[in-house]
CSV table of C-alpha atoms in Angstrom, one decimal:
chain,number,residue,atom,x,y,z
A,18,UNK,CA,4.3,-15.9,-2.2
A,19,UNK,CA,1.2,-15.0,-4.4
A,20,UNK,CA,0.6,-11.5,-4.8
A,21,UNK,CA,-2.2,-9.8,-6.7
A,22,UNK,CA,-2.8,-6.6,-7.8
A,23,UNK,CA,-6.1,-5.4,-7.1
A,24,UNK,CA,-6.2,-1.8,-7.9
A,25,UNK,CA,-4.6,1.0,-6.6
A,26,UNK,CA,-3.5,0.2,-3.1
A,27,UNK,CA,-5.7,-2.7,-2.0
A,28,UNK,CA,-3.8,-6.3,-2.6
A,29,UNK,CA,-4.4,-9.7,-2.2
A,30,UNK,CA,-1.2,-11.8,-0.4
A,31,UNK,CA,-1.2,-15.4,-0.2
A,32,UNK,CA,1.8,-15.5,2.1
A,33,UNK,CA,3.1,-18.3,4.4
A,34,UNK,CA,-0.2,-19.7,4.2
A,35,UNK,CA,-2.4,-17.1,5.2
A,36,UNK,CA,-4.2,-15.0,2.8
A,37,UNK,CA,-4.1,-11.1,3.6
A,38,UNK,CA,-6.0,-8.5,1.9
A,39,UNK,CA,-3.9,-5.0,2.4
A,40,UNK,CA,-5.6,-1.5,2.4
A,41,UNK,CA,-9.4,-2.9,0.4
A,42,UNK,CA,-11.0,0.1,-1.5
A,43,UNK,CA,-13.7,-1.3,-2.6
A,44,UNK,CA,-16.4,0.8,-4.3
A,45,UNK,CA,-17.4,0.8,-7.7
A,46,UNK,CA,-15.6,3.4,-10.3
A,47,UNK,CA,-16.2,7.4,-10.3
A,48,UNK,CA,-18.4,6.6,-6.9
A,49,UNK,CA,-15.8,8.9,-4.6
A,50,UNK,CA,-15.0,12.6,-4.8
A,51,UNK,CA,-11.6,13.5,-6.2
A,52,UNK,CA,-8.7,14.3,-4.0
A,53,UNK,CA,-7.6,17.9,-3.6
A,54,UNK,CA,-4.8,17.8,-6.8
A,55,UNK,CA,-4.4,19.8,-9.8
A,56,UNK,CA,-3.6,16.5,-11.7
A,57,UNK,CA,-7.5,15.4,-12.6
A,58,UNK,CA,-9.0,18.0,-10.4
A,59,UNK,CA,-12.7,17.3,-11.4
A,60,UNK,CA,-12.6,13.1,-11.8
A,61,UNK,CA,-14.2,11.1,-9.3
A,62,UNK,CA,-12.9,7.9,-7.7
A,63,UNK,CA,-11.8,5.5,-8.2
A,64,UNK,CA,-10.7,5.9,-11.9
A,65,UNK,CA,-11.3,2.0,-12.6
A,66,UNK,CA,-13.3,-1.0,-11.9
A,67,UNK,CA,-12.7,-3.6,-9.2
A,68,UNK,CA,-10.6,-6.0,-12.0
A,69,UNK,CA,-12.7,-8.8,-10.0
A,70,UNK,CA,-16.1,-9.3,-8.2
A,71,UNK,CA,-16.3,-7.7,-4.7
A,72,UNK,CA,-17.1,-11.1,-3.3
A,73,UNK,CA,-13.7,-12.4,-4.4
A,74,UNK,CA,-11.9,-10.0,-2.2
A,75,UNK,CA,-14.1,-11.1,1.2
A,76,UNK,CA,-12.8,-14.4,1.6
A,77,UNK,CA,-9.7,-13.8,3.6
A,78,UNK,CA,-8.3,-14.4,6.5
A,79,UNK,CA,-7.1,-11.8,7.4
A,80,UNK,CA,-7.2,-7.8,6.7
A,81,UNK,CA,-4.4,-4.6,6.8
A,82,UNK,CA,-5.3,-1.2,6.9
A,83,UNK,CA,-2.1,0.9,6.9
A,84,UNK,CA,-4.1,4.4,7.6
A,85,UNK,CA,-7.9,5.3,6.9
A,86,UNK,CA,-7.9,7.1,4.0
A,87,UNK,CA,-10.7,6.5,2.1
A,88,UNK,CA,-8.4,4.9,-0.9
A,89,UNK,CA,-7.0,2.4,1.5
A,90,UNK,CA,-9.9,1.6,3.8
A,91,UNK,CA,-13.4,3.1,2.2
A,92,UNK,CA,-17.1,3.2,3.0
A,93,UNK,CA,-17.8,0.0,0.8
A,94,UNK,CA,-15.1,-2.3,3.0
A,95,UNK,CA,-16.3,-1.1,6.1
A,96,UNK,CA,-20.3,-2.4,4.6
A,97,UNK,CA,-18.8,-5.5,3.3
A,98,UNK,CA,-15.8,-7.0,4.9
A,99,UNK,CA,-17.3,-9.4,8.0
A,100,UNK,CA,-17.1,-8.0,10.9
A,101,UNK,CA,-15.4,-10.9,12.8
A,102,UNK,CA,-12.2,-10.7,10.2
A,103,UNK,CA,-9.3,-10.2,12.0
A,104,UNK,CA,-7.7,-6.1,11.5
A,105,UNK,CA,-4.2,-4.8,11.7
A,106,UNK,CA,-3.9,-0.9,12.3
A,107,UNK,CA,-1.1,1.3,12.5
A,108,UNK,CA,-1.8,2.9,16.0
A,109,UNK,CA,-4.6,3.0,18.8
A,110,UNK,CA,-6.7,5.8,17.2
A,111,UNK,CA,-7.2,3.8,13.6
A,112,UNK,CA,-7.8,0.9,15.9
A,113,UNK,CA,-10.4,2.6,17.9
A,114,UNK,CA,-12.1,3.9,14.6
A,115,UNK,CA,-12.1,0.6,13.6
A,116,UNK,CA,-13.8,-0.9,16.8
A,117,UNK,CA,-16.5,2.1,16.0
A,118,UNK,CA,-17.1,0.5,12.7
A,119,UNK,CA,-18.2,-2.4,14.6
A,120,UNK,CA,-15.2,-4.4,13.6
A,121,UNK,CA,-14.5,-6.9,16.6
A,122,UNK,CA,-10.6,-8.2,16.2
A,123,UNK,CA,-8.8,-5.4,15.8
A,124,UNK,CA,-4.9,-5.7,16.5
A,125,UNK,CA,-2.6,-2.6,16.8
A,126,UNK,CA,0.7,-3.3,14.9
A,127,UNK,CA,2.8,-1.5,18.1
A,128,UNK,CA,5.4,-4.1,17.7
A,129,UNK,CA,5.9,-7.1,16.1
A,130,UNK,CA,2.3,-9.2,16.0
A,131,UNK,CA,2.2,-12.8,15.0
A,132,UNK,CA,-0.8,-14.1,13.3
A,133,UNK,CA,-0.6,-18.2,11.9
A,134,UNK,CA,3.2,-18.7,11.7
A,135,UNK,CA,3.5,-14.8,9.9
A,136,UNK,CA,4.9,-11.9,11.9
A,137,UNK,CA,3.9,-8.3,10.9
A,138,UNK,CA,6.3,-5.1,11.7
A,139,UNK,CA,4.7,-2.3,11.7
A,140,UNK,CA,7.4,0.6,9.5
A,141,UNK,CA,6.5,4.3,10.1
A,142,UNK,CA,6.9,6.2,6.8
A,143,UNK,CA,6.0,9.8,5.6
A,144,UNK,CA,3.3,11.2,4.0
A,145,UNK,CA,4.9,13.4,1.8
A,146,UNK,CA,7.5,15.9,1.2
A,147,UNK,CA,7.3,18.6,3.7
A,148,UNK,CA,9.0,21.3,5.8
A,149,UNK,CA,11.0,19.3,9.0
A,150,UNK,CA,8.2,21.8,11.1
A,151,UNK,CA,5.5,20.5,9.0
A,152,UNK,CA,5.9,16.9,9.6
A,153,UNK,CA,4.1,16.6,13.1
A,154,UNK,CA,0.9,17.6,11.6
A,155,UNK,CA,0.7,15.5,8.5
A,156,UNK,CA,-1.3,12.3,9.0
A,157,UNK,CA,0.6,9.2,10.2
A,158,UNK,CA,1.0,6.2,7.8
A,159,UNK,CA,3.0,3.1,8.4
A,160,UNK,CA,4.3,0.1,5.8
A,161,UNK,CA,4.5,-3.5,7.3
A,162,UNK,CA,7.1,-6.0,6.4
A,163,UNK,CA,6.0,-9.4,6.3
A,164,UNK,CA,8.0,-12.5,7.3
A,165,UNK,CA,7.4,-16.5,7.7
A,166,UNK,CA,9.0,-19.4,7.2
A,167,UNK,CA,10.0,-20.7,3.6
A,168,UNK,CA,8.7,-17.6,2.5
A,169,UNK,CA,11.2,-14.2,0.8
A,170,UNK,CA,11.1,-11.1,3.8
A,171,UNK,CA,8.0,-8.6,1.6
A,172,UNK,CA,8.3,-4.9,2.9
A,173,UNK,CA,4.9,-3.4,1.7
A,174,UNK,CA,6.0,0.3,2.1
A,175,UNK,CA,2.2,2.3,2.5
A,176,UNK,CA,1.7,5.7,1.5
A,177,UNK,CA,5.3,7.4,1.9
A,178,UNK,CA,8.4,8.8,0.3
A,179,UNK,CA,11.9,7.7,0.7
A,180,UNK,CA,12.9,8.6,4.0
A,181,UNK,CA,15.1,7.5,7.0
A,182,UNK,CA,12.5,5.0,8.2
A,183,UNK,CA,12.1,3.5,5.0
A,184,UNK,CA,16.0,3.2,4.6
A,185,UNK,CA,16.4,1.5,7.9
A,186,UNK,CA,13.8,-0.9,7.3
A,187,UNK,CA,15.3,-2.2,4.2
A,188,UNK,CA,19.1,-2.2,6.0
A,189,UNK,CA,17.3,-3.8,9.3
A,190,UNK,CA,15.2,-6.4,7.2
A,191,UNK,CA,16.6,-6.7,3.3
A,192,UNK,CA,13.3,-7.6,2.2
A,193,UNK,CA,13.6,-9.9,-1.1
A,194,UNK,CA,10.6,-8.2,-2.2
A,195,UNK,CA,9.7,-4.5,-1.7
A,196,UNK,CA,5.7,-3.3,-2.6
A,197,UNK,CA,6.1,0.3,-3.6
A,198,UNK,CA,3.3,2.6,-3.6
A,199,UNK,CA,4.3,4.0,-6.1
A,200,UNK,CA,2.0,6.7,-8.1
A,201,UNK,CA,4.0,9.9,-7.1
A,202,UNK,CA,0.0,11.0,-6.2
A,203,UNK,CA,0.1,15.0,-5.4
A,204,UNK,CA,-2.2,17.1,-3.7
A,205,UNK,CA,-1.6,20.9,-3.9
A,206,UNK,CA,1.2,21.2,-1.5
A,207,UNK,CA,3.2,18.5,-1.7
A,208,UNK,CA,3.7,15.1,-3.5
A,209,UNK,CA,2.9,12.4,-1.0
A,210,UNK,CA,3.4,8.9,-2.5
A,211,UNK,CA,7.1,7.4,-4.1
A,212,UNK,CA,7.9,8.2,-7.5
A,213,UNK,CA,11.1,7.5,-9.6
A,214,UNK,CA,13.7,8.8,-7.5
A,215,UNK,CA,12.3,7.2,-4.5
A,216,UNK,CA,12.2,3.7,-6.3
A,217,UNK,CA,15.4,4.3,-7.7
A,218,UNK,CA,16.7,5.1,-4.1
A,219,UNK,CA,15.0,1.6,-2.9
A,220,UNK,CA,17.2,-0.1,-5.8
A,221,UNK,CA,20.3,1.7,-5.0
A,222,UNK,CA,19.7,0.7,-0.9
A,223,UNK,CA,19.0,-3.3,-1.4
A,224,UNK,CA,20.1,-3.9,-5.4
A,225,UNK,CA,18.8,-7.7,-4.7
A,226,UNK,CA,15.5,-6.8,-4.0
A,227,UNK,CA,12.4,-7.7,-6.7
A,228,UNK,CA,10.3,-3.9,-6.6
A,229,UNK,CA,6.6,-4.3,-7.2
A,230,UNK,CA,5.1,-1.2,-7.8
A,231,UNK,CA,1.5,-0.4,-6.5
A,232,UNK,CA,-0.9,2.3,-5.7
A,233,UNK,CA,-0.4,3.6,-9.4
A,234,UNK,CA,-3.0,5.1,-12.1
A,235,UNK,CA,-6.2,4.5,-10.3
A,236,UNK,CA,-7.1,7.8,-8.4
A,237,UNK,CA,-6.9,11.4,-9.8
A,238,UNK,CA,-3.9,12.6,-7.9
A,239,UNK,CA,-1.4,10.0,-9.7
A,240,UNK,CA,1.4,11.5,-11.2
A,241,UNK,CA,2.9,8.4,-12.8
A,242,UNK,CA,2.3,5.7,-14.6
A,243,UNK,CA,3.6,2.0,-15.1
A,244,UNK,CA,5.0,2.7,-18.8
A,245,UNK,CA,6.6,6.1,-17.5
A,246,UNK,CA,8.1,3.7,-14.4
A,247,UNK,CA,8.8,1.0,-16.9
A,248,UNK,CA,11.1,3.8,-19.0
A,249,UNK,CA,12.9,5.0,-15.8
A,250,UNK,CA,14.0,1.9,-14.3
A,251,UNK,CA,15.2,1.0,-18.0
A,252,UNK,CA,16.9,3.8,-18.2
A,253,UNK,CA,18.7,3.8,-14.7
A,254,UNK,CA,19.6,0.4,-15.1
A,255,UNK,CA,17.4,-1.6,-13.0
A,256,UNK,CA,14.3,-2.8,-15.2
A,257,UNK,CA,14.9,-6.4,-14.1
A,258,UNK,CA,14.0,-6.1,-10.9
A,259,UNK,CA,11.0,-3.9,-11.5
A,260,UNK,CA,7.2,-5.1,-11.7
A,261,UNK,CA,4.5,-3.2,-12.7
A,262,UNK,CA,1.2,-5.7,-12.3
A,263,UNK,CA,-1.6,-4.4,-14.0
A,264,UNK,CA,-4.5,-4.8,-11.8
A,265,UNK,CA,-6.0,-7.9,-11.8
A,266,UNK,CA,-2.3,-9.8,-12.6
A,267,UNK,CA,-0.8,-12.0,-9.8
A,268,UNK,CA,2.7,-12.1,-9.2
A,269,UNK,CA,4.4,-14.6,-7.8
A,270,UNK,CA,8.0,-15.0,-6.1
A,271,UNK,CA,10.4,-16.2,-6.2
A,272,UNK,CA,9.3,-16.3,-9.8
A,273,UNK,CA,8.9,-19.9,-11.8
């Protein structure tokens, strides 16, 4: 397994053969408007660069897009990415959006989907910390856990907290590698992404498991950083088995 950081969310995974790109933001820096936060209220996204050209990042086979916010799935992927590539979304209505885009193979992760010798399982998460009552109305994410032959289980979390779906995933699976969105991004109400204590509680779940953290120091909203992550994980014990790619760095496992 080959897996490159891109920048924020979007990765490149060479995985059982098959080359996926996960969640593409594409467009160039400071060319979105900031996300409702009190962090960097007034500075556009994205905060970097694409770390390689654009065209690099076309040439896959085949595309995830774990919900439609713009950071995961933007106006510049929807203009560049081919239209024939072959799309995995989270539910029928991203699926639908998708088809509106005038993307053609569009496959709803409702179960397990098997694409060239990999099989995809859709994991709900949780988009944030919220009021039981409030958790209907917040926007529906989902992780994937990835799986092939003579390759380690990869549990790529999306946009969530710790939560019961995230801890039965990891019990149900034990991934050998768990991709952690892990900014702790905020908006006004509520953080939304993992931070320390989340990672911390993927380490104390599955102790075996490598943790490569993601989603981190690119938009305005973040509220933690690799060197701040770095610290933690030292602290608490588990640095070894902590990542933090800085985009443009591949990864690969199980490591040489």
């Amino acid at each position: 397994m080959n897996l490159t950081q891109v920048r924020n969310a979007t990765v490149l995974l060479d995985y059982g053969g098959v080359r996926f790109l996960i969640d593409p933001m594409l467009s160039p820096k400071g060319s979105m408007p900031p996300f409702s936060s009190h962090l960097r209220p007034t500075a556009c996204n994205p905060l970097t660069e694409l770390p390689m050209p654009v065209e690099d990042l076309l040439q896959v086979d085949a595309v995830v897009v774990t919900h439609l916010h713009p950071d995961h799935f933007d106006q510049a992927a929807i203009r560049l990415l081919p239209k024939s590539v072959p799309l995995f979304a989270q539910n029928r209505q991203d699926a639908e959006v998708l088809r509106y885009y005038g993307f053609q193979r569009v496959q709803v992760l409702d179960c397990a989907a098997l694409f060239r010798g990999v099989t995809l399982t859709k994991i709900p998460g949780q988009y944030g910390v919220w009021a039981e009552e409030q958790l209907p109305r917040i926007c529906a994410v989902c992780g994937v856990v990835f799986r092939a032959e003579g390759e380690p289980c990869l549990y790529a979390t999306g946009d969530t907290v710790w939560c019961g779906s995230v801890a039965e995933a990891l019990q149900t699976y034990r991934p050998g590698v768990v991709l952690a969105n892990a900014g702790a991004n905020r908006s006004y109400q509520s953080r939304l992404t993992m931070g320390t204590e989340d990672v911390l509680a993927i380490h104390k779940a599955l102790p075996t498991a490598a943790i490569i953290a993601t989603h981190m120091e690119d938009l305005n909203n973040y509220g933690l950083t690799r060197r701040e992550l770095r610290r933690f994980a030292g602290e608490q014990g588990f640095a070894s088995r902590l990542l933090t790619p800085e985009n443009g760095e591949t990864v690969t496992w199980p490591a040489a």
